[in-house]
Amino acid sequence: MSSRHASHADSWYTGNGSRLDDELSGWLAAVKPSAEDDYSPPVPGTKAIIAPHAGYSYSGPAAAWAYKGIDTTGITRVFVLGPSHHVYLDGCALTRCKQYETPLGVLPIDVQTTQELKETGQFSEMDLQTDEDEHSIEMHLPYVRKVFEGKDISIVPILVGAINYDKEVAYGRLLAPYLAREDTIFVVSSDFCHWGLRFQYTFYYPKPPPSDVPPIRLSRANPSPASLKDHPIHASISALDHEAMELLTMPPFTASQAHHEFADYLARTKNTICGRHPIGVLLGALTTLEQQGKAPKLKWVRYEQSSRCTTVKDSSVSYASAIVTF
């Protein structure tokens, strides 16, 4: 098994290389932070990014804010951690392929590193069907190829399953030595809240948190509480997502604190952050490096919603981008 086809090209994004290059260039050029953003990309020493993986017409512009932050100097290896959407996986899985295709050119797999990880006995392998069905890793590949244009890099794709907190810690500990290397950067793939009846998630804050008013679930039977007038659904979604983003911000939190707080937050809100486990693995790795004297910093640089929900009949997906340094 040698090559993974760009299976979502011409559906989730254009398969025309020239057009795709123009789109990515445009979105990257459009990243123009204001003074209040306190963000001057590229950021020297960027070690990881968190960015969304929806169709490019939805999340391409938001993802650009993370990719614009990457300082490519000296980087030769990119780990891409994405959540599993189609197969149940109580662990993490590696690719069997030797390269991944993109409309902008191929990305070779770091076969040696992939083999090292396989030899730990802690990773399974994806078959080609699973590899090509999954979009969470593929949606980052054109951006990786674009940002590292003309550079000799290889990638290490890792599919992250529905693992618990302890396994996030364990996989993070395994991957920490790679993250610590100056030639390596991690890309962590995650959308944020998937809100609406079609996602079976209608969590709503009647008042902005922190508040004594408990959250509720909107439904067809209770579609329009009076509070919607002053606190619309899209504002509640934003407040919910920003709770998570604040808990993950370092400083003031340490990586260890952020991991604990994020796990508690997910248990309390059930927010449908699809890349919560890849984020957890990143936090596990950062915690290990923290124990070795590193001081991780995680900064959010962009937040968007696919649409502004105002009624229970609406739906949206949120997109958040972050950069990590230490």
Tab-separated table of C-alpha atoms in Angstrom:
chain	number	residue	atom	x	y	z
A	1	MET	CA	0.000	0.000	0.000
A	2	SER	CA	1.907	3.032	-1.210
A	3	SER	CA	-0.243	6.097	-1.886
A	4	ARG	CA	-3.372	7.642	-0.345
A	5	HIS	CA	-5.606	9.320	-2.925
A	6	ALA	CA	-6.947	12.838	-2.181
A	7	SER	CA	-10.405	11.343	-1.752
A	8	HIS	CA	-12.211	14.530	-0.670
A	9	ALA	CA	-10.904	16.696	-3.516
A	10	ASP	CA	-13.653	17.977	-5.827
A	11	SER	CA	-16.184	17.721	-2.998
A	12	TRP	CA	-14.854	19.234	0.221
A	13	TYR	CA	-12.389	21.428	-1.691
A	14	THR	CA	-11.427	21.963	-5.295
A	15	GLY	CA	-9.298	19.305	-6.944
A	16	ASN	CA	-7.891	21.854	-9.406
A	17	GLY	CA	-4.355	22.511	-8.169
A	18	SER	CA	-4.069	26.006	-9.634
A	19	ARG	CA	-7.428	27.108	-8.254
A	20	LEU	CA	-6.692	25.548	-4.852
A	21	ASP	CA	-3.347	27.313	-4.692
A	22	ASP	CA	-5.072	30.616	-5.440
A	23	GLU	CA	-7.684	30.010	-2.745
A	24	LEU	CA	-5.143	29.124	-0.078
A	25	SER	CA	-2.947	32.075	-1.041
A	26	GLY	CA	-5.956	34.381	-0.804
A	27	TRP	CA	-7.008	33.151	2.619
A	28	LEU	CA	-3.463	33.391	3.956
A	29	ALA	CA	-3.092	36.911	2.529
A	30	ALA	CA	-6.378	37.909	4.166
A	31	VAL	CA	-4.992	37.179	7.653
A	32	LYS	CA	-4.384	40.718	8.863
A	33	PRO	CA	-4.494	40.864	12.656
A	34	SER	CA	-5.356	44.145	14.338
A	35	ALA	CA	-3.306	45.609	17.174
A	36	GLU	CA	-5.780	44.261	19.709
A	37	ASP	CA	-5.294	40.724	18.375
A	38	ASP	CA	-1.700	40.766	19.720
A	39	TYR	CA	-0.706	38.397	16.925
A	40	SER	CA	2.132	38.950	14.469
A	41	PRO	CA	2.480	35.923	12.196
A	42	PRO	CA	4.610	34.037	11.517
A	43	VAL	CA	5.462	33.335	15.168
A	44	PRO	CA	9.058	32.166	15.707
A	45	GLY	CA	9.236	28.765	17.353
A	46	THR	CA	5.654	27.717	16.702
A	47	LYS	CA	5.451	24.071	17.816
A	48	ALA	CA	1.806	23.214	17.169
A	49	ILE	CA	-1.405	24.575	15.771
A	50	ILE	CA	-5.064	23.720	16.306
A	51	ALA	CA	-7.198	24.330	13.223
A	52	PRO	CA	-10.553	23.204	11.754
A	53	HIS	CA	-11.221	20.545	9.137
A	54	ALA	CA	-14.576	21.376	7.505
A	55	GLY	CA	-15.067	21.975	3.809
A	56	TYR	CA	-12.846	24.828	2.705
A	57	SER	CA	-15.780	27.081	1.803
A	58	TYR	CA	-16.696	26.954	5.502
A	59	SER	CA	-13.446	26.713	7.457
A	60	GLY	CA	-10.663	27.512	4.996
A	61	PRO	CA	-10.447	31.182	6.031
A	62	ALA	CA	-10.375	30.364	9.773
A	63	ALA	CA	-7.705	27.685	9.305
A	64	ALA	CA	-5.515	30.237	7.512
A	65	TRP	CA	-5.118	32.133	10.784
A	66	ALA	CA	-3.358	29.144	12.338
A	67	TYR	CA	-1.271	28.267	9.275
A	68	LYS	CA	-0.138	31.876	8.855
A	69	GLY	CA	1.419	31.592	12.324
A	70	ILE	CA	3.789	28.750	11.434
A	71	ASP	CA	7.462	29.650	11.251
A	72	THR	CA	8.686	27.028	8.787
A	73	THR	CA	12.383	27.631	9.561
A	74	GLY	CA	14.117	24.316	10.222
A	75	ILE	CA	10.924	22.233	10.139
A	76	THR	CA	11.239	18.941	8.252
A	77	ARG	CA	8.483	16.834	9.875
A	78	VAL	CA	4.790	17.538	10.481
A	79	PHE	CA	2.636	15.327	12.705
A	80	VAL	CA	-1.067	15.573	11.812
A	81	LEU	CA	-3.458	14.360	14.533
A	82	GLY	CA	-7.086	14.010	13.494
A	83	PRO	CA	-10.190	12.477	15.119
A	84	SER	CA	-11.849	9.362	13.755
A	85	HIS	CA	-15.313	10.104	12.351
A	86	HIS	CA	-16.153	6.791	10.676
A	87	VAL	CA	-14.643	3.910	12.643
A	88	TYR	CA	-14.648	3.216	16.373
A	89	LEU	CA	-11.114	3.272	17.677
A	90	ASP	CA	-10.096	2.944	21.326
A	91	GLY	CA	-6.556	4.018	20.635
A	92	CYS	CA	-4.567	5.664	17.853
A	93	ALA	CA	-3.831	4.387	14.351
A	94	LEU	CA	-1.021	4.924	11.848
A	95	THR	CA	-1.083	4.925	8.057
A	96	ARG	CA	0.281	2.070	5.943
A	97	CYS	CA	0.887	4.394	2.998
A	98	LYS	CA	4.215	5.781	1.827
A	99	GLN	CA	2.785	9.096	0.635
A	100	TYR	CA	-0.398	11.198	0.676
A	101	GLU	CA	-1.543	12.884	-2.523
A	102	THR	CA	-2.839	16.469	-2.666
A	103	PRO	CA	-3.797	18.611	-5.674
A	104	LEU	CA	-0.677	20.670	-4.862
A	105	GLY	CA	1.699	17.706	-4.896
A	106	VAL	CA	2.500	14.690	-2.757
A	107	LEU	CA	3.452	14.650	0.907
A	108	PRO	CA	5.825	11.789	1.751
A	109	ILE	CA	5.194	9.842	4.953
A	110	ASP	CA	8.015	9.762	7.506
A	111	VAL	CA	8.186	5.977	7.308
A	112	GLN	CA	10.951	5.662	9.913
A	113	THR	CA	9.037	7.592	12.579
A	114	THR	CA	5.823	5.746	11.735
A	115	GLN	CA	7.666	2.444	12.178
A	116	GLU	CA	9.151	3.611	15.505
A	117	LEU	CA	5.657	4.397	16.765
A	118	LYS	CA	4.322	1.058	15.501
A	119	GLU	CA	7.076	-0.776	17.382
A	120	THR	CA	5.847	0.667	20.701
A	121	GLY	CA	2.895	-1.718	20.392
A	122	GLN	CA	0.498	1.090	21.259
A	123	PHE	CA	-0.707	1.927	17.736
A	124	SER	CA	-2.890	0.044	15.291
A	125	GLU	CA	-2.853	0.606	11.521
A	126	MET	CA	-5.510	2.061	9.241
A	127	ASP	CA	-6.516	0.067	6.188
A	128	LEU	CA	-6.698	2.122	2.992
A	129	GLN	CA	-10.501	2.378	3.120
A	130	THR	CA	-10.407	3.891	6.613
A	131	ASP	CA	-7.527	6.158	5.625
A	132	GLU	CA	-9.321	7.526	2.560
A	133	ASP	CA	-12.771	7.749	4.204
A	134	GLU	CA	-11.476	10.050	6.953
A	135	HIS	CA	-11.458	13.771	6.207
A	136	SER	CA	-10.029	15.189	9.457
A	137	ILE	CA	-6.415	14.632	8.388
A	138	GLU	CA	-6.846	15.169	4.652
A	139	MET	CA	-8.341	18.655	5.061
A	140	HIS	CA	-5.016	19.841	6.483
A	141	LEU	CA	-2.788	18.390	3.790
A	142	PRO	CA	-3.194	21.118	1.125
A	143	TYR	CA	-2.456	23.778	3.740
A	144	VAL	CA	0.627	21.866	4.930
A	145	ARG	CA	1.844	21.462	1.340
A	146	LYS	CA	1.176	25.162	0.645
A	147	VAL	CA	2.797	26.588	3.776
A	148	PHE	CA	5.875	24.391	3.284
A	149	GLU	CA	5.984	25.082	-0.457
A	150	GLY	CA	9.378	24.204	-1.923
A	151	LYS	CA	10.565	22.669	1.357
A	152	ASP	CA	11.603	19.063	1.900
A	153	ILE	CA	9.208	17.812	4.580
A	154	SER	CA	7.515	14.552	5.550
A	155	ILE	CA	4.361	13.926	7.553
A	156	VAL	CA	3.248	11.553	10.320
A	157	PRO	CA	-0.554	11.157	10.182
A	158	ILE	CA	-2.166	9.779	13.354
A	159	LEU	CA	-5.857	8.922	13.623
A	160	VAL	CA	-7.016	9.463	17.213
A	161	GLY	CA	-9.911	7.402	18.525
A	162	ALA	CA	-12.466	7.936	21.293
A	163	ILE	CA	-9.884	7.533	24.035
A	164	ASN	CA	-10.249	8.463	27.692
A	165	TYR	CA	-8.231	10.997	29.676
A	166	ASP	CA	-5.636	8.453	30.839
A	167	LYS	CA	-4.991	7.288	27.272
A	168	GLU	CA	-4.660	10.903	26.109
A	169	VAL	CA	-1.970	11.301	28.768
A	170	ALA	CA	-0.255	8.066	27.724
A	171	TYR	CA	-0.217	8.862	23.995
A	172	GLY	CA	0.916	12.397	24.779
A	173	ARG	CA	3.825	10.995	26.755
A	174	LEU	CA	4.787	8.781	23.793
A	175	LEU	CA	4.691	11.698	21.349
A	176	ALA	CA	6.338	14.328	23.589
A	177	PRO	CA	9.929	13.510	22.535
A	178	TYR	CA	8.994	14.143	18.904
A	179	LEU	CA	7.214	17.409	19.704
A	180	ALA	CA	10.318	18.542	21.617
A	181	ARG	CA	12.517	18.272	18.517
A	182	GLU	CA	13.308	21.518	16.756
A	183	ASP	CA	12.578	19.999	13.340
A	184	THR	CA	9.012	18.976	14.212
A	185	ILE	CA	5.616	20.676	14.412
A	186	PHE	CA	2.194	19.219	15.293
A	187	VAL	CA	-1.059	20.003	13.477
A	188	VAL	CA	-4.120	19.179	15.592
A	189	SER	CA	-7.373	18.873	13.678
A	190	SER	CA	-10.615	19.950	15.342
A	191	ASP	CA	-13.832	21.800	14.710
A	192	PHE	CA	-15.637	23.226	17.720
A	193	CYS	CA	-19.350	23.183	18.586
A	194	HIS	CA	-21.695	21.340	16.207
A	195	TRP	CA	-25.050	22.851	17.197
A	196	GLY	CA	-28.556	21.936	16.085
A	197	LEU	CA	-31.151	19.208	16.034
A	198	ARG	CA	-29.294	17.480	13.196
A	199	PHE	CA	-26.299	17.132	15.511
A	200	GLN	CA	-28.521	16.150	18.459
A	201	TYR	CA	-26.955	18.978	20.437
A	202	THR	CA	-28.999	22.046	21.445
A	203	PHE	CA	-27.273	23.178	24.655
A	204	TYR	CA	-28.252	26.757	25.492
A	205	TYR	CA	-27.207	29.320	28.105
A	206	PRO	CA	-30.242	31.544	28.936
A	207	LYS	CA	-27.747	34.026	30.387
A	208	PRO	CA	-24.065	34.463	29.535
A	209	PRO	CA	-21.829	32.461	31.906
A	210	PRO	CA	-20.905	32.730	34.673
A	211	SER	CA	-24.540	32.785	35.793
A	212	ASP	CA	-26.794	31.252	38.422
A	213	VAL	CA	-29.256	30.390	35.649
A	214	PRO	CA	-28.637	26.768	34.610
A	215	PRO	CA	-28.211	25.804	30.954
A	216	ILE	CA	-31.083	24.095	29.136
A	217	ARG	CA	-31.592	22.033	26.000
A	218	LEU	CA	-33.741	23.625	23.341
A	219	SER	CA	-36.213	21.371	21.557
A	220	ARG	CA	-39.193	21.491	19.248
A	221	ALA	CA	-41.344	21.305	22.390
A	222	ASN	CA	-39.466	24.232	23.974
A	223	PRO	CA	-38.079	26.137	20.987
A	224	SER	CA	-38.243	29.772	22.097
A	225	PRO	CA	-37.541	30.675	25.714
A	226	ALA	CA	-37.964	34.377	26.457
A	227	SER	CA	-34.210	34.741	26.981
A	228	LEU	CA	-33.579	34.330	23.229
A	229	LYS	CA	-34.480	37.976	22.757
A	230	ASP	CA	-31.516	39.155	24.838
A	231	HIS	CA	-29.190	36.166	24.426
A	232	PRO	CA	-29.561	34.578	20.987
A	233	ILE	CA	-28.453	31.034	20.282
A	234	HIS	CA	-25.328	32.067	18.358
A	235	ALA	CA	-24.193	34.132	21.353
A	236	SER	CA	-24.740	31.155	23.649
A	237	ILE	CA	-22.686	28.931	21.307
A	238	SER	CA	-19.902	31.501	21.275
A	239	ALA	CA	-19.946	31.687	25.086
A	240	LEU	CA	-19.843	27.891	25.295
A	241	ASP	CA	-16.904	27.613	22.879
A	242	HIS	CA	-15.019	30.461	24.512
A	243	GLU	CA	-15.311	28.711	27.874
A	244	ALA	CA	-13.272	25.878	26.394
A	245	MET	CA	-10.871	28.218	24.637
A	246	GLU	CA	-10.194	30.105	27.877
A	247	LEU	CA	-9.570	26.859	29.782
A	248	LEU	CA	-7.052	25.819	27.127
A	249	THR	CA	-5.183	29.134	27.079
A	250	MET	CA	-1.636	28.944	28.488
A	251	PRO	CA	-0.849	30.941	30.496
A	252	PRO	CA	-2.664	31.465	32.844
A	253	PHE	CA	-3.214	27.698	32.864
A	254	THR	CA	-0.459	25.114	32.756
A	255	ALA	CA	-0.837	22.250	30.296
A	256	SER	CA	-1.695	19.882	33.131
A	257	GLN	CA	-4.347	22.238	34.506
A	258	ALA	CA	-5.764	22.848	31.026
A	259	HIS	CA	-6.101	19.107	30.408
A	260	HIS	CA	-7.956	18.537	33.701
A	261	GLU	CA	-10.208	21.566	33.217
A	262	PHE	CA	-10.969	20.674	29.595
A	263	ALA	CA	-11.963	17.123	30.582
A	264	ASP	CA	-14.256	18.466	33.319
A	265	TYR	CA	-15.764	21.005	30.914
A	266	LEU	CA	-16.516	18.308	28.318
A	267	ALA	CA	-18.154	16.099	30.946
A	268	ARG	CA	-20.301	19.034	32.105
A	269	THR	CA	-21.342	20.544	28.766
A	270	LYS	CA	-20.949	17.599	26.332
A	271	ASN	CA	-19.817	20.218	23.792
A	272	THR	CA	-19.461	18.535	20.407
A	273	ILE	CA	-15.808	19.456	19.842
A	274	CYS	CA	-14.957	16.640	17.440
A	275	GLY	CA	-11.179	16.938	17.894
A	276	ARG	CA	-11.345	16.864	21.687
A	277	HIS	CA	-9.194	13.710	21.837
A	278	PRO	CA	-6.417	14.958	19.520
A	279	ILE	CA	-6.438	18.147	21.631
A	280	GLY	CA	-6.196	15.933	24.722
A	281	VAL	CA	-3.193	14.074	23.271
A	282	LEU	CA	-1.511	17.424	22.557
A	283	LEU	CA	-2.186	18.497	26.153
A	284	GLY	CA	-0.709	15.216	27.370
A	285	ALA	CA	2.460	15.842	25.360
A	286	LEU	CA	2.716	19.429	26.581
A	287	THR	CA	2.255	18.266	30.186
A	288	THR	CA	5.175	15.850	29.777
A	289	LEU	CA	7.358	18.624	28.341
A	290	GLU	CA	6.206	20.942	31.129
A	291	GLN	CA	7.524	18.412	33.647
A	292	GLN	CA	10.844	18.576	31.798
A	293	GLY	CA	11.101	22.349	32.206
A	294	LYS	CA	9.274	23.680	29.131
A	295	ALA	CA	6.709	26.468	29.530
A	296	PRO	CA	4.013	25.915	26.876
A	297	LYS	CA	2.004	28.851	25.600
A	298	LEU	CA	-1.288	28.375	23.732
A	299	LYS	CA	-2.976	31.379	22.127
A	300	TRP	CA	-6.266	31.462	20.212
A	301	VAL	CA	-6.055	33.618	17.116
A	302	ARG	CA	-9.430	33.141	15.393
A	303	TYR	CA	-13.020	32.099	16.085
A	304	GLU	CA	-15.822	31.826	13.533
A	305	GLN	CA	-19.229	30.163	13.122
A	306	SER	CA	-20.570	28.726	9.872
A	307	SER	CA	-23.869	30.554	10.469
A	308	ARG	CA	-25.623	32.574	13.167
A	309	CYS	CA	-28.285	30.390	14.784
A	310	THR	CA	-31.393	32.208	15.989
A	311	THR	CA	-33.950	29.365	16.222
A	312	VAL	CA	-33.848	25.699	17.176
A	313	LYS	CA	-34.373	24.856	13.498
A	314	ASP	CA	-30.975	26.381	12.633
A	315	SER	CA	-27.592	24.681	12.813
A	316	SER	CA	-23.951	25.731	12.796
A	317	VAL	CA	-20.401	24.507	13.269
A	318	SER	CA	-17.765	26.578	15.023
A	319	TYR	CA	-14.139	26.933	13.924
A	320	ALA	CA	-11.271	27.975	16.201
A	321	SER	CA	-7.562	28.371	15.428
A	322	ALA	CA	-4.685	28.422	17.913
A	323	ILE	CA	-0.894	28.406	17.975
A	324	VAL	CA	1.380	26.767	20.527
A	325	THR	CA	4.924	27.788	21.446
A	326	PHE	CA	7.307	26.877	24.259
